[in-house]
mmCIF file of C-alpha atoms and ligand atoms in Angstrom:
data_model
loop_
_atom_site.group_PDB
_atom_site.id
_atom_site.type_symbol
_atom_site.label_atom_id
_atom_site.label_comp_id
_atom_site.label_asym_id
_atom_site.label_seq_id
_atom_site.Cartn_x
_atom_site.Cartn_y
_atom_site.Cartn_z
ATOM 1 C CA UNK A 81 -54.023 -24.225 -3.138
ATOM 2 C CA UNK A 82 -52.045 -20.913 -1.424
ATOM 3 C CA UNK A 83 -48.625 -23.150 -1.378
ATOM 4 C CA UNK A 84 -47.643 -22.500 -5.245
ATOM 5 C CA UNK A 85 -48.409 -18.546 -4.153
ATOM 6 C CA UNK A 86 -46.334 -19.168 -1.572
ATOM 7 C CA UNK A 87 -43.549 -20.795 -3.252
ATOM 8 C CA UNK A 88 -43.519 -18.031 -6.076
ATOM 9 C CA UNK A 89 -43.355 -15.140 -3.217
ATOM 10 C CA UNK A 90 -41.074 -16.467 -1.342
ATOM 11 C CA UNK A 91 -38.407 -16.815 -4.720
ATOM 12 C CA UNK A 92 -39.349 -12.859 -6.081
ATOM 13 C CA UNK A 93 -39.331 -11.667 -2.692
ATOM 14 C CA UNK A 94 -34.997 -11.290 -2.712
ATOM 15 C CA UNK A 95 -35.888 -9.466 -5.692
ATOM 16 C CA UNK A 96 -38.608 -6.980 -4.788
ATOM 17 C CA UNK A 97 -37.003 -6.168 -1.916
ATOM 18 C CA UNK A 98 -33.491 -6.320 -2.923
ATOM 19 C CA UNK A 99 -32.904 -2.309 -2.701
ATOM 20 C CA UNK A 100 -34.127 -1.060 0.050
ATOM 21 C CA UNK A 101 -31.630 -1.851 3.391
ATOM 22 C CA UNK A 102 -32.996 1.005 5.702
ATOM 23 C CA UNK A 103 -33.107 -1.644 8.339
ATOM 24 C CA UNK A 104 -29.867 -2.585 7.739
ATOM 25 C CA UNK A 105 -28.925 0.899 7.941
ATOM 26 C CA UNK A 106 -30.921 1.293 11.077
ATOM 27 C CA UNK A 107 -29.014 -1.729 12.428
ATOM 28 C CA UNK A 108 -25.855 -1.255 11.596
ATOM 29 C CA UNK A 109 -26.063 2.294 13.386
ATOM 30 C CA UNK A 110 -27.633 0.516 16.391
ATOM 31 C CA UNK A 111 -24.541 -1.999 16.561
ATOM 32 C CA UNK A 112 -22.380 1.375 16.921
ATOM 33 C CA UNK A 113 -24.039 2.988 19.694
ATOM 34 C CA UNK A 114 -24.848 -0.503 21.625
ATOM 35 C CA UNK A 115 -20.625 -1.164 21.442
ATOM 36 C CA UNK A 116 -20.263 2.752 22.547
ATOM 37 C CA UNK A 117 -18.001 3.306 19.343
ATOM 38 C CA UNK A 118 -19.800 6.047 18.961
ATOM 39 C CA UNK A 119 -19.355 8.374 20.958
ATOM 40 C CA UNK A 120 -16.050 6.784 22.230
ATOM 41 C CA UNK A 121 -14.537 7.433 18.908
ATOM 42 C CA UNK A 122 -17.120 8.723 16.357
ATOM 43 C CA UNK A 123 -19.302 11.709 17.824
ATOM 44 C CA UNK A 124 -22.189 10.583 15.418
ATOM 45 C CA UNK A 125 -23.057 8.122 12.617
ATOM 46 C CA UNK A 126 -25.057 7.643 9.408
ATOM 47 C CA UNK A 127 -24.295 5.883 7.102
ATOM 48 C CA UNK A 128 -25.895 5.853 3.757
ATOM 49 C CA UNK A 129 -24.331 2.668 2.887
ATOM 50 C CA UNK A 130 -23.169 -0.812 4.474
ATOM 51 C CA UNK A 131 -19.556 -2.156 4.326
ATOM 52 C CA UNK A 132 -18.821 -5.726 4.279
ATOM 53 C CA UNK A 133 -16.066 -6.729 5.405
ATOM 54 C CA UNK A 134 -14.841 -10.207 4.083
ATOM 55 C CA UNK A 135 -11.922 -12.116 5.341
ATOM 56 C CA UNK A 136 -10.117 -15.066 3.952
ATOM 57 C CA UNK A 137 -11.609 -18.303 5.761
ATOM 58 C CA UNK A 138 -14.040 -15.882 7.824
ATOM 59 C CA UNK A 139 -15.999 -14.738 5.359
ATOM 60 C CA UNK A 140 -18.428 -11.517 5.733
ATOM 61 C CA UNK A 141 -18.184 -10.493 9.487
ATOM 62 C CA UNK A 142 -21.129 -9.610 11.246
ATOM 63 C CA UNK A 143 -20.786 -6.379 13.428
ATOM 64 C CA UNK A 144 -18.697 -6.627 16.564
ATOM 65 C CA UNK A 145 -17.630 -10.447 15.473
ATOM 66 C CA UNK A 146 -14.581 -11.604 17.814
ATOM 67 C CA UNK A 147 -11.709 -12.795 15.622
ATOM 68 C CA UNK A 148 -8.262 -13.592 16.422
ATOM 69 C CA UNK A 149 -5.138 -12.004 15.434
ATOM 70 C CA UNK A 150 -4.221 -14.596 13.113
ATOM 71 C CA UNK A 151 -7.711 -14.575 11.274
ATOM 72 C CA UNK A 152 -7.373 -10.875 10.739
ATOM 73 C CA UNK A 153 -3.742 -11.099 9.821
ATOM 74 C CA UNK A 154 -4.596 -10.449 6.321
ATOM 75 C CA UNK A 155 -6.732 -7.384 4.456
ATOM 76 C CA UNK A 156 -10.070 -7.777 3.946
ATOM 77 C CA UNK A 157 -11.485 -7.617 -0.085
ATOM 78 C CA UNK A 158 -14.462 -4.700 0.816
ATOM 79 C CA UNK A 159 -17.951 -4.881 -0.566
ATOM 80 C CA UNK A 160 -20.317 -1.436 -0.903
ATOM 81 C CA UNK A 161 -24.087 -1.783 -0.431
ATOM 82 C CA UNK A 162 -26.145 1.608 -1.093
ATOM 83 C CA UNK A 163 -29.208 1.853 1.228
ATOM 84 C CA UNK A 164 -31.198 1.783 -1.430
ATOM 85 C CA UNK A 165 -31.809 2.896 -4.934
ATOM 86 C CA UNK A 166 -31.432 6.316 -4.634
ATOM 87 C CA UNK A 167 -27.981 6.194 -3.480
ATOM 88 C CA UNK A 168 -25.295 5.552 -5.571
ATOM 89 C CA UNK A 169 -21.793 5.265 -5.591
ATOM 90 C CA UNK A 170 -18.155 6.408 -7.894
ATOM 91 C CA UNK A 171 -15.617 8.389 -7.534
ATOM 92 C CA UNK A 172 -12.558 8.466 -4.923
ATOM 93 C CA UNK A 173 -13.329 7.448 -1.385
ATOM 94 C CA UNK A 174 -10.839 7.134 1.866
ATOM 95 C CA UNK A 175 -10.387 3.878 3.312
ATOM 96 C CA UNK A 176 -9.024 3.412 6.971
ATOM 97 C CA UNK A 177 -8.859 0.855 9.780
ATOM 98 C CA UNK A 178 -8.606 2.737 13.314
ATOM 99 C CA UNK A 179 -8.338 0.351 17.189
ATOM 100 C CA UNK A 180 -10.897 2.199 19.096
ATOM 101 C CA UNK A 181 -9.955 -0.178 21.844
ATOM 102 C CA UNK A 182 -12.050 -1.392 24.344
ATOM 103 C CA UNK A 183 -15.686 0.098 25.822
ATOM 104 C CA UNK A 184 -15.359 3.341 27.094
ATOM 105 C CA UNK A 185 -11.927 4.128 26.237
ATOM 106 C CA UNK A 186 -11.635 8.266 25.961
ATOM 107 C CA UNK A 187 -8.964 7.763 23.750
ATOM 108 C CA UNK A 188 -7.436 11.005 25.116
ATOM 109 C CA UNK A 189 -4.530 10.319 22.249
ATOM 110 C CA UNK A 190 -6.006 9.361 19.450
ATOM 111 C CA UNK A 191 -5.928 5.841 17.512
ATOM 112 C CA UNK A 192 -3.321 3.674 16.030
ATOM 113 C CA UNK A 193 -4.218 3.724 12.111
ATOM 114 C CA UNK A 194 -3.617 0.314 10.696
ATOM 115 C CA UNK A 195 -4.957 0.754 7.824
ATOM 116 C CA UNK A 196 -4.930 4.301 5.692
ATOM 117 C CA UNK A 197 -5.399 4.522 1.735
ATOM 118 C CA UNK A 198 -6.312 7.378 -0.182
ATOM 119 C CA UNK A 199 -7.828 7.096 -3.456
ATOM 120 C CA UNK A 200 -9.843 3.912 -3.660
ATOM 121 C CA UNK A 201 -12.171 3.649 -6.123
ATOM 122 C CA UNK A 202 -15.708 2.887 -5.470
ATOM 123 C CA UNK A 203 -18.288 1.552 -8.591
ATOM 124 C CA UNK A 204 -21.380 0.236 -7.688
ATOM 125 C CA UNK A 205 -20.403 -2.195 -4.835
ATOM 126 C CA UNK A 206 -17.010 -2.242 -5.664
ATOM 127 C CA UNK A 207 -14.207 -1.304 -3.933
ATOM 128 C CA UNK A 208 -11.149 -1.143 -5.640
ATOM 129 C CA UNK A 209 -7.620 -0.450 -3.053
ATOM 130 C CA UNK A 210 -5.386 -1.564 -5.260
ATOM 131 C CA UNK A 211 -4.573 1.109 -7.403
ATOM 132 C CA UNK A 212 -5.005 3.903 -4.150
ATOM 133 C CA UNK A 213 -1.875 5.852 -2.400
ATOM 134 C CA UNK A 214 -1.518 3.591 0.441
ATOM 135 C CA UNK A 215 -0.256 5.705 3.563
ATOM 136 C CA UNK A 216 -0.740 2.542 5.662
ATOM 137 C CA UNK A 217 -0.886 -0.657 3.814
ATOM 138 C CA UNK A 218 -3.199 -2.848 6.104
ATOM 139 C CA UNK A 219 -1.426 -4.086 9.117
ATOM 140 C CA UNK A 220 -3.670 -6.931 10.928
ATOM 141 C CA UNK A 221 -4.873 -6.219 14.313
ATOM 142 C CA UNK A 222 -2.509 -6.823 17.637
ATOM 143 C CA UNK A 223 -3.968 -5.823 20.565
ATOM 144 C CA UNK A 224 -1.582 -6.417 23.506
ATOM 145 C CA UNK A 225 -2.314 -9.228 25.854
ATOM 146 C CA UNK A 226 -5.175 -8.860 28.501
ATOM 147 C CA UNK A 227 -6.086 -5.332 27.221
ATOM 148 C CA UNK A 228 -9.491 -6.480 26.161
ATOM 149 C CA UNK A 229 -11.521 -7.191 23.381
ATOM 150 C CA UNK A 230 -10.601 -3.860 21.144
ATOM 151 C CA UNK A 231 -13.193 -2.531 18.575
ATOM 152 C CA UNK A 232 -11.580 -2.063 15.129
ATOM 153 C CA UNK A 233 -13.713 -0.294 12.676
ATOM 154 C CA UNK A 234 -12.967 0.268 9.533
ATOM 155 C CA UNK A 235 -14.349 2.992 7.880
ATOM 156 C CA UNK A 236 -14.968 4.981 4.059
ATOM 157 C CA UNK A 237 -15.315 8.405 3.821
ATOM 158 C CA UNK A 238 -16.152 10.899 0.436
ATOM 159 C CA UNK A 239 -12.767 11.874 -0.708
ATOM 160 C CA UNK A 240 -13.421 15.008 -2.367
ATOM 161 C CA UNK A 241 -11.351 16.962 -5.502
ATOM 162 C CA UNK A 242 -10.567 19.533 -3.157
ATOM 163 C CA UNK A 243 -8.930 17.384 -0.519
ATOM 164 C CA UNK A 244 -4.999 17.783 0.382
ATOM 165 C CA UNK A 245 -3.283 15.223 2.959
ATOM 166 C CA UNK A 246 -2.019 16.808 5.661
ATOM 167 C CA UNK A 247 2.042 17.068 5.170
ATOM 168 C CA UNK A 248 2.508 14.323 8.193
ATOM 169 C CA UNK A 249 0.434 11.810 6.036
ATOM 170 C CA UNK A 250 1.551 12.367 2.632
ATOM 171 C CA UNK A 251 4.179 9.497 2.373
ATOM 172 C CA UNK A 252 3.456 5.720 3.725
ATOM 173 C CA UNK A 253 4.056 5.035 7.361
ATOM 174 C CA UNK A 254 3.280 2.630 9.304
ATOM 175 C CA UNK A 255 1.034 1.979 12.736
ATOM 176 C CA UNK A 256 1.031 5.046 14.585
ATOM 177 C CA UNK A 257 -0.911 6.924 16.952
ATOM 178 C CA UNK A 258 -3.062 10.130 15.447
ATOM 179 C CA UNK A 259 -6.184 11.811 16.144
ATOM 180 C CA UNK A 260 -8.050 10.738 13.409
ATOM 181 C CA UNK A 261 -11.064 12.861 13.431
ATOM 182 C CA UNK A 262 -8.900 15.688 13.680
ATOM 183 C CA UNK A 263 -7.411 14.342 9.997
ATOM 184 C CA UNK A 264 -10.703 13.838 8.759
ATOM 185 C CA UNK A 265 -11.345 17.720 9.543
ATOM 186 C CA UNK A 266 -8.266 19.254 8.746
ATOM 187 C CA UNK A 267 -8.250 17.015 5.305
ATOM 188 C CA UNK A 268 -11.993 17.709 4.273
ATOM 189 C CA UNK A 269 -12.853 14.383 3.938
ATOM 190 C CA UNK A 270 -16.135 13.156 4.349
ATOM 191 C CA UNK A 271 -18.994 12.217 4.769
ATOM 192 C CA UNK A 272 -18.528 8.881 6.134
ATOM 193 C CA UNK A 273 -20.499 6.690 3.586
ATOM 194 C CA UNK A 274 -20.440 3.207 5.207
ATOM 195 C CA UNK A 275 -18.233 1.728 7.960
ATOM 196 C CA UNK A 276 -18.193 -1.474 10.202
ATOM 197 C CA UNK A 277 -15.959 -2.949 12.999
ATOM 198 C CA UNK A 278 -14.681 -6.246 14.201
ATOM 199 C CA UNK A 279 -13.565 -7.326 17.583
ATOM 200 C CA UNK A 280 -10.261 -8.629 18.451
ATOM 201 C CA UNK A 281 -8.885 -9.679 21.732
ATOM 202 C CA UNK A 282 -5.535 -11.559 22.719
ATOM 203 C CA UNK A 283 -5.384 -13.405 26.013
ATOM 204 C CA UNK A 284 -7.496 -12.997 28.533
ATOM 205 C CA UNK A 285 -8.533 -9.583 30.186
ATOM 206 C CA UNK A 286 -7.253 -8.571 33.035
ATOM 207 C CA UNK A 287 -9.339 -5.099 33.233
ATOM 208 C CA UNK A 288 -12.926 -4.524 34.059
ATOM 209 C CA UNK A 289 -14.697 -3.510 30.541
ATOM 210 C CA UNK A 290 -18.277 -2.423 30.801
ATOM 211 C CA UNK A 291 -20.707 -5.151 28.875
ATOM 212 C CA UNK A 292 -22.465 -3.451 26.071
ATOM 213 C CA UNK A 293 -26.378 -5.209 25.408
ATOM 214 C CA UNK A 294 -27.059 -7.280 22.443
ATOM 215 C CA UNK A 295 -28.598 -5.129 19.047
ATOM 216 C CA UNK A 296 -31.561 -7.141 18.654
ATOM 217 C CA UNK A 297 -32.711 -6.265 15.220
ATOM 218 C CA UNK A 298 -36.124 -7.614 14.718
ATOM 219 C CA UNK A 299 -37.072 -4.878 17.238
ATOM 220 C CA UNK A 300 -35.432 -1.970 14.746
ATOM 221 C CA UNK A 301 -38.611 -0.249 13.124
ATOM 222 C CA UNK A 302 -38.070 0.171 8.899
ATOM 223 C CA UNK A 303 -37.767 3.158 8.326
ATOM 224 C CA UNK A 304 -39.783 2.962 4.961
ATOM 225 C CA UNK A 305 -42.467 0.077 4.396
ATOM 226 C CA UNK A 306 -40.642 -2.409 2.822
ATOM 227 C CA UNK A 307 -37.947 -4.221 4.248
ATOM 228 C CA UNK A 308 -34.864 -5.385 2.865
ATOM 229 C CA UNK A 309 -33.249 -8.945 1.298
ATOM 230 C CA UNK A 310 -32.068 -10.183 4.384
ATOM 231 C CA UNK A 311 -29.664 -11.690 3.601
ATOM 232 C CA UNK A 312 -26.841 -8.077 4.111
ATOM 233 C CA UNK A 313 -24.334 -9.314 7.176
ATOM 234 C CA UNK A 314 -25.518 -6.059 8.764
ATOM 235 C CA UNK A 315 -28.441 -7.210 9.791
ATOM 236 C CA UNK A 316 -27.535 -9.761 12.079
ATOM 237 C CA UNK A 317 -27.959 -10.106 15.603
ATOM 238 C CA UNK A 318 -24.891 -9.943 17.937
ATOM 239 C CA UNK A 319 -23.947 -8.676 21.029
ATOM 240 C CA UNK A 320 -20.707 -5.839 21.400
ATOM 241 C CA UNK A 321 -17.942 -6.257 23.628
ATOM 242 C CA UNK A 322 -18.254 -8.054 27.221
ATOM 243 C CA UNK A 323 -16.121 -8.499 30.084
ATOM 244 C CA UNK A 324 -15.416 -11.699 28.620
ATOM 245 C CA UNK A 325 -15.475 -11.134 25.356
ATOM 246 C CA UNK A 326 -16.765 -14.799 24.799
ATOM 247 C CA UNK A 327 -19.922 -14.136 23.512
ATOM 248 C CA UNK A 328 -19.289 -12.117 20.033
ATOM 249 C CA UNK A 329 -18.461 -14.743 17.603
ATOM 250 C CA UNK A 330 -20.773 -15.889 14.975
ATOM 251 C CA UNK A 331 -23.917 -14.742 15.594
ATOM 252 C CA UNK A 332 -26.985 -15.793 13.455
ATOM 253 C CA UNK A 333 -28.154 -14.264 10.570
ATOM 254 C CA UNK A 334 -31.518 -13.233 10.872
ATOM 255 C CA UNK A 335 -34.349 -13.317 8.342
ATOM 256 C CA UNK A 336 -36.621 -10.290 8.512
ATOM 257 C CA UNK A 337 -39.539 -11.762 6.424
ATOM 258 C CA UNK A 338 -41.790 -13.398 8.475
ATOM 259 C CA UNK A 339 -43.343 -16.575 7.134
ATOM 260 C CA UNK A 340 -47.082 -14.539 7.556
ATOM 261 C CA UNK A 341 -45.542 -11.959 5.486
ATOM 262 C CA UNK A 342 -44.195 -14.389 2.757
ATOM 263 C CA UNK A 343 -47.687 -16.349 2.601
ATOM 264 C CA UNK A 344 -49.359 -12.629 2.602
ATOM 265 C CA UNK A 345 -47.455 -11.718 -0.303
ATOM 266 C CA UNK A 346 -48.399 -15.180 -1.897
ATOM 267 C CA UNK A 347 -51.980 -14.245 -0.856
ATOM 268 C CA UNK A 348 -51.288 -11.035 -2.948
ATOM 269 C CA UNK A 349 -50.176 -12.517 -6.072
ATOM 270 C CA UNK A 350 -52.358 -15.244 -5.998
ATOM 271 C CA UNK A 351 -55.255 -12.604 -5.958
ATOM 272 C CA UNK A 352 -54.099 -10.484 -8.703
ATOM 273 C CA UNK A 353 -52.844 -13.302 -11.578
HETATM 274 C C1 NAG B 9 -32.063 6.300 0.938
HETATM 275 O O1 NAG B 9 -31.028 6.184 1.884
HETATM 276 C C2 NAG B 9 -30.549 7.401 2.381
HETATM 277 C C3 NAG B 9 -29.368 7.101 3.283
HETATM 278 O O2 NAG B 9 -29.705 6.213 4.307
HETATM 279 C C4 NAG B 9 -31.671 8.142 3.096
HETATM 280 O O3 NAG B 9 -31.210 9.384 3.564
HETATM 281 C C5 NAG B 9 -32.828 8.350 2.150
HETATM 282 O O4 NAG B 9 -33.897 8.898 2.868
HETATM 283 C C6 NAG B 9 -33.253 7.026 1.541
HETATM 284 N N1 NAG B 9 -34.252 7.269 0.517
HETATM 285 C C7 NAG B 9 -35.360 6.533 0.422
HETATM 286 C C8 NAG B 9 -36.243 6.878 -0.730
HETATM 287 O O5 NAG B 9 -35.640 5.643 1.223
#
């Protein structure tokens, strides 16, 4: 007689546990350090949101997923998630796309920026470019042939009232080199509320690129007691950057509710109605 228990859990469940993502958090900063974007390009990283990134006829990426050039040859529409209730978002945010190339690049010269707007709008989960100053309007991925799989994150940061663009990104340009964190400084924007990456690759390598292990996140520990929905693209399995750069692309999505914990929570309300 436990299965209608069941049943009812396993539908309010989404719901009960809709707010909190601190695994998803936890995993999404995991997916950074396991593809060395951090501290290759980012010297640390937490979030207090998720970004999904969703392109046409891809749909939301996981983090690290290998697309091609042409699959990326279009902007992304960006979706917010707060990490849980007590974060919220509005206001004017930063929006930029940087190549962080492949694993273990020093980047000794920066990043090309292909993708730098001021002024987006954030409300709730929604993120609004449109009506931003565009200093780079989104220009697709193109890594050169045989460099490797390179790591392209796109990331939000707090644009605050007091922040002025430095003169040499006042007026739109296009892909260029520029130390980026040195912008973010000199700028004062920040914090970084949510970012994510995507890998893309042309040809085949022809350079040695350190393999990066898998971010395997039923072994993340919540950092609060209940989980999250599940069903957040950030909390998928999937491994960073190899040598071959064959094994990125559409990895599972991975439940974290147990069937034991569904029928325990069934147990629960079965008990108390
Ligand atoms: C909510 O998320 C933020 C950002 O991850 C975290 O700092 C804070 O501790 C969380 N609060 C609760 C109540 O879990």
């Amino acid at each position: 007689m436990v299965s209608l228990p069941v049943l009812l859990s396993l539908a309010l469940l989404p719901f009960v546990a809709a707010q909190d993502h601190s695994l998803d958090i936890e995993a999404i900063e995991a997916h950074f350090t396991q593809s060395h974007i951090v501290p290759d390009f980012l010297t640390s990283f937490t979030p207090s949101a998720l970004l999904d990134l969703n392109y046409a006829g891809v749909g939301n990426v996981t983090p690290g997923q290998a697309l091609t050039i042409k699959q990326v040859s279009a902007a992304p529409t960006l979706t917010v998630t707060p990490a849980n209730s007590s974060v919220s978002f509005s206001g004017t945010y930063t929006l930029a796309m940087l190549d962080a190339e492949t694993v273990g690049s020093t980047l000794p010269d920066g990043v090309n920026r292909h993708w730098l707007v001021n002024g987006v709008e954030v409300t709730g989960s929604t993120v609004t470019i449109a009506g931003g100053n565009a200093i780079t309007p989104y220009a697709g991925p193109g890594p050169a042939a045989g460099s490797g799989p390179h790591r392209y994150v796109v990331a939000l940061y707090t644009q605050p009232s007091t922040f002025t663009a430095p003169a040499a990104f006042s007026k739109p340009l296009g892909v260029s080199r520029m130390d980026f964190n040195a912008y973010v400084k000199d700028s004062g924007l920040g914090p970084l509320v949510a970012a994510n990456y995507i890998d893309v690759e042309e040809g085949t390598a022809t350079i040695s690129i350190a393999p990066t292990s898998a971010v395997v996140t039923s072994t993340l520990l919540p950092a609060s007691s209940s989980g999250s929905s599940g069903t957040h693209a950030a909390s998928t399995t999937g491994s960073s950057a190899s040598a071959t750069g064959t094994a990125k692309s559409g990895a599972p999505t991975l439940s974290k509710f147990s069937p034991l914990a569904a029928a325990l929570a069934g147990l629960f309300i079965f008990i108390v109605a």
